[in-house]
Amino acid sequence: MTISQKELKKSKDLVEKLLKVNGNKYNDWLHQQHQQFIEENQDLILQALSAFTGEEEEEEKKSEPKAAESVPVRPQSIPVTQN
């Protein structure tokens, strides 16, 4: 759905007037709307940031056992000395 600049301005003017009647400022309200949208999409934002920084790969590597951890340790023989 494409909104024309005329329709957008009309809506914005109406919202500004309604907010002013209630003692609120448009920019404060708009900022609050942005913050709410960010909070609602926080999981998506974190996933995208993790993918961008490669943290998902690091997390997968941490969950896999390391090669040194999977090798069994053999007990060493203790030399016996005679008295």
Coordinates of N, CA and C in Angstrom, one line a residue, residues 8-68:
L8 N -0.2 11.4 3.9 CA 0.7 11.4 5.1 C 0.7 12.7 5.9
K9 N 0.7 13.8 5.2 CA 0.7 15.1 5.9 C -0.6 15.3 6.6
K10 N -1.7 14.9 6.0 CA -3.0 15.0 6.6 C -3.1 14.2 7.9
S11 N -2.6 13.0 7.9 CA -2.6 12.1 9.0 C -1.7 12.7 10.1
K12 N -0.5 13.1 9.7 CA 0.4 13.7 10.7 C -0.2 14.9 11.4
D13 N -0.8 15.8 10.6 CA -1.4 17.0 11.2 C -2.5 16.7 12.2
L14 N -3.3 15.7 11.8 CA -4.4 15.3 12.7 C -3.8 14.7 14.0
V15 N -2.8 13.9 13.9 CA -2.2 13.3 15.1 C -1.6 14.4 16.0
E16 N -0.8 15.3 15.3 CA -0.2 16.4 16.1 C -1.2 17.2 16.9
K17 N -2.4 17.5 16.2 CA -3.4 18.3 16.9 C -4.0 17.5 18.1
L18 N -4.3 16.2 17.8 CA -4.9 15.4 18.9 C -3.9 15.3 20.1
L19 N -2.6 15.1 19.8 CA -1.6 15.0 20.9 C -1.5 16.3 21.6
K20 N -1.6 17.4 20.9 CA -1.5 18.7 21.5 C -2.6 19.0 22.5
V21 N -3.8 18.5 22.1 CA -5.0 18.7 22.9 C -4.8 17.9 24.2
N22 N -4.1 16.8 24.1 CA -3.9 16.0 25.3 C -2.6 16.4 26.0
G23 N -1.9 17.4 25.6 CA -0.7 17.9 26.2 C 0.5 17.2 25.9
N24 N 0.5 16.5 24.8 CA 1.7 15.7 24.3 C 2.3 16.4 23.1
K25 N 3.6 16.1 22.9 CA 4.3 16.6 21.7 C 4.4 15.4 20.7
Y26 N 4.3 15.8 19.4 CA 4.4 14.8 18.3 C 5.7 14.1 18.4
N27 N 6.8 14.8 18.5 CA 8.1 14.1 18.4 C 8.3 13.2 19.6
D28 N 7.8 13.5 20.8 CA 7.9 12.6 21.9 C 7.1 11.3 21.6
W29 N 5.9 11.5 21.1 CA 5.1 10.4 20.7 C 5.7 9.5 19.7
L30 N 6.3 10.2 18.7 CA 6.9 9.4 17.6 C 8.1 8.6 18.1
H31 N 8.9 9.2 19.0 CA 10.0 8.5 19.5 C 9.5 7.3 20.3
Q32 N 8.5 7.5 21.1 CA 7.9 6.4 21.8 C 7.4 5.2 20.9
Q33 N 6.9 5.6 19.8 CA 6.4 4.6 18.8 C 7.6 3.8 18.2
H34 N 8.7 4.6 18.0 CA 9.9 3.9 17.5 C 10.5 2.9 18.5
Q35 N 10.5 3.4 19.8 CA 11.1 2.5 20.8 C 10.2 1.3 21.0
Q36 N 8.9 1.4 20.9 CA 8.0 0.3 21.0 C 8.2 -0.7 19.9
F37 N 8.4 -0.2 18.7 CA 8.6 -1.1 17.5 C 9.9 -1.8 17.7
I38 N 11.0 -1.1 18.2 CA 12.3 -1.8 18.4 C 12.2 -2.9 19.4
E39 N 11.5 -2.6 20.5 CA 11.3 -3.6 21.6 C 10.5 -4.8 21.1
E40 N 9.5 -4.6 20.3 CA 8.7 -5.7 19.8 C 9.5 -6.6 18.8
N41 N 10.5 -6.0 18.2 CA 11.3 -6.7 17.2 C 12.8 -7.0 17.7
Q42 N 12.9 -7.0 19.0 CA 14.2 -7.2 19.6 C 14.9 -8.5 19.2
D43 N 14.1 -9.6 19.2 CA 14.6 -10.9 18.9 C 15.2 -10.9 17.4
L44 N 14.5 -10.3 16.5 CA 14.9 -10.2 15.1 C 16.2 -9.4 15.0
I45 N 16.3 -8.3 15.8 CA 17.4 -7.4 15.8 C 18.6 -8.2 16.3
L46 N 18.5 -8.9 17.4 CA 19.6 -9.7 18.0 C 20.0 -10.8 17.1
Q47 N 19.1 -11.5 16.4 CA 19.5 -12.5 15.4 C 20.3 -11.9 14.3
A48 N 19.9 -10.8 13.8 CA 20.6 -10.2 12.7 C 22.0 -9.7 13.1
L49 N 22.1 -9.1 14.3 CA 23.4 -8.7 14.8 C 24.3 -9.9 15.1
S50 N 23.8 -11.0 15.6 CA 24.6 -12.2 15.8 C 25.1 -12.7 14.5
A51 N 24.2 -12.8 13.5 CA 24.6 -13.3 12.2 C 25.7 -12.4 11.6
F52 N 25.5 -11.1 11.7 CA 26.5 -10.1 11.2 C 27.8 -10.3 11.8
T53 N 27.9 -10.5 13.1 CA 29.1 -10.6 13.9 C 29.7 -12.0 13.9
G54 N 28.9 -13.0 13.4 CA 29.4 -14.3 13.4 C 29.3 -15.0 14.8
E55 N 28.5 -14.5 15.7 CA 28.4 -15.1 17.0 C 27.7 -16.4 17.0
E56 N 26.8 -16.6 16.0 CA 26.1 -17.9 15.9 C 27.0 -19.0 15.7
E57 N 28.0 -18.8 14.8 CA 29.0 -19.8 14.5 C 29.8 -20.1 15.8
E58 N 30.2 -19.1 16.5 CA 30.9 -19.2 17.8 C 30.1 -20.0 18.8
E59 N 28.8 -19.8 18.9 CA 28.0 -20.5 19.8 C 27.9 -22.0 19.4
E60 N 27.8 -22.2 18.1 CA 27.8 -23.6 17.7 C 29.1 -24.3 18.0
K61 N 30.2 -23.7 17.8 CA 31.5 -24.3 18.1 C 31.6 -24.6 19.6
K62 N 31.1 -23.7 20.4 CA 31.2 -23.9 21.9 C 30.4 -25.1 22.3
S63 N 29.3 -25.4 21.6 CA 28.5 -26.6 22.0 C 29.1 -27.9 21.5
E64 N 29.9 -27.8 20.5 CA 30.6 -29.1 20.0 C 31.8 -29.4 20.9
P65 N 32.0 -30.7 21.1 CA 33.2 -31.1 21.9 C 34.4 -30.8 21.2
K66 N 35.4 -30.4 21.8 CA 36.7 -30.1 21.2 C 37.4 -31.5 21.0
A67 N 38.4 -31.5 20.0 CA 39.1 -32.7 19.7 C 39.8 -33.2 20.9
A68 N 40.4 -32.4 21.7 CA 41.2 -32.8 22.9 C 40.3 -33.4 23.9

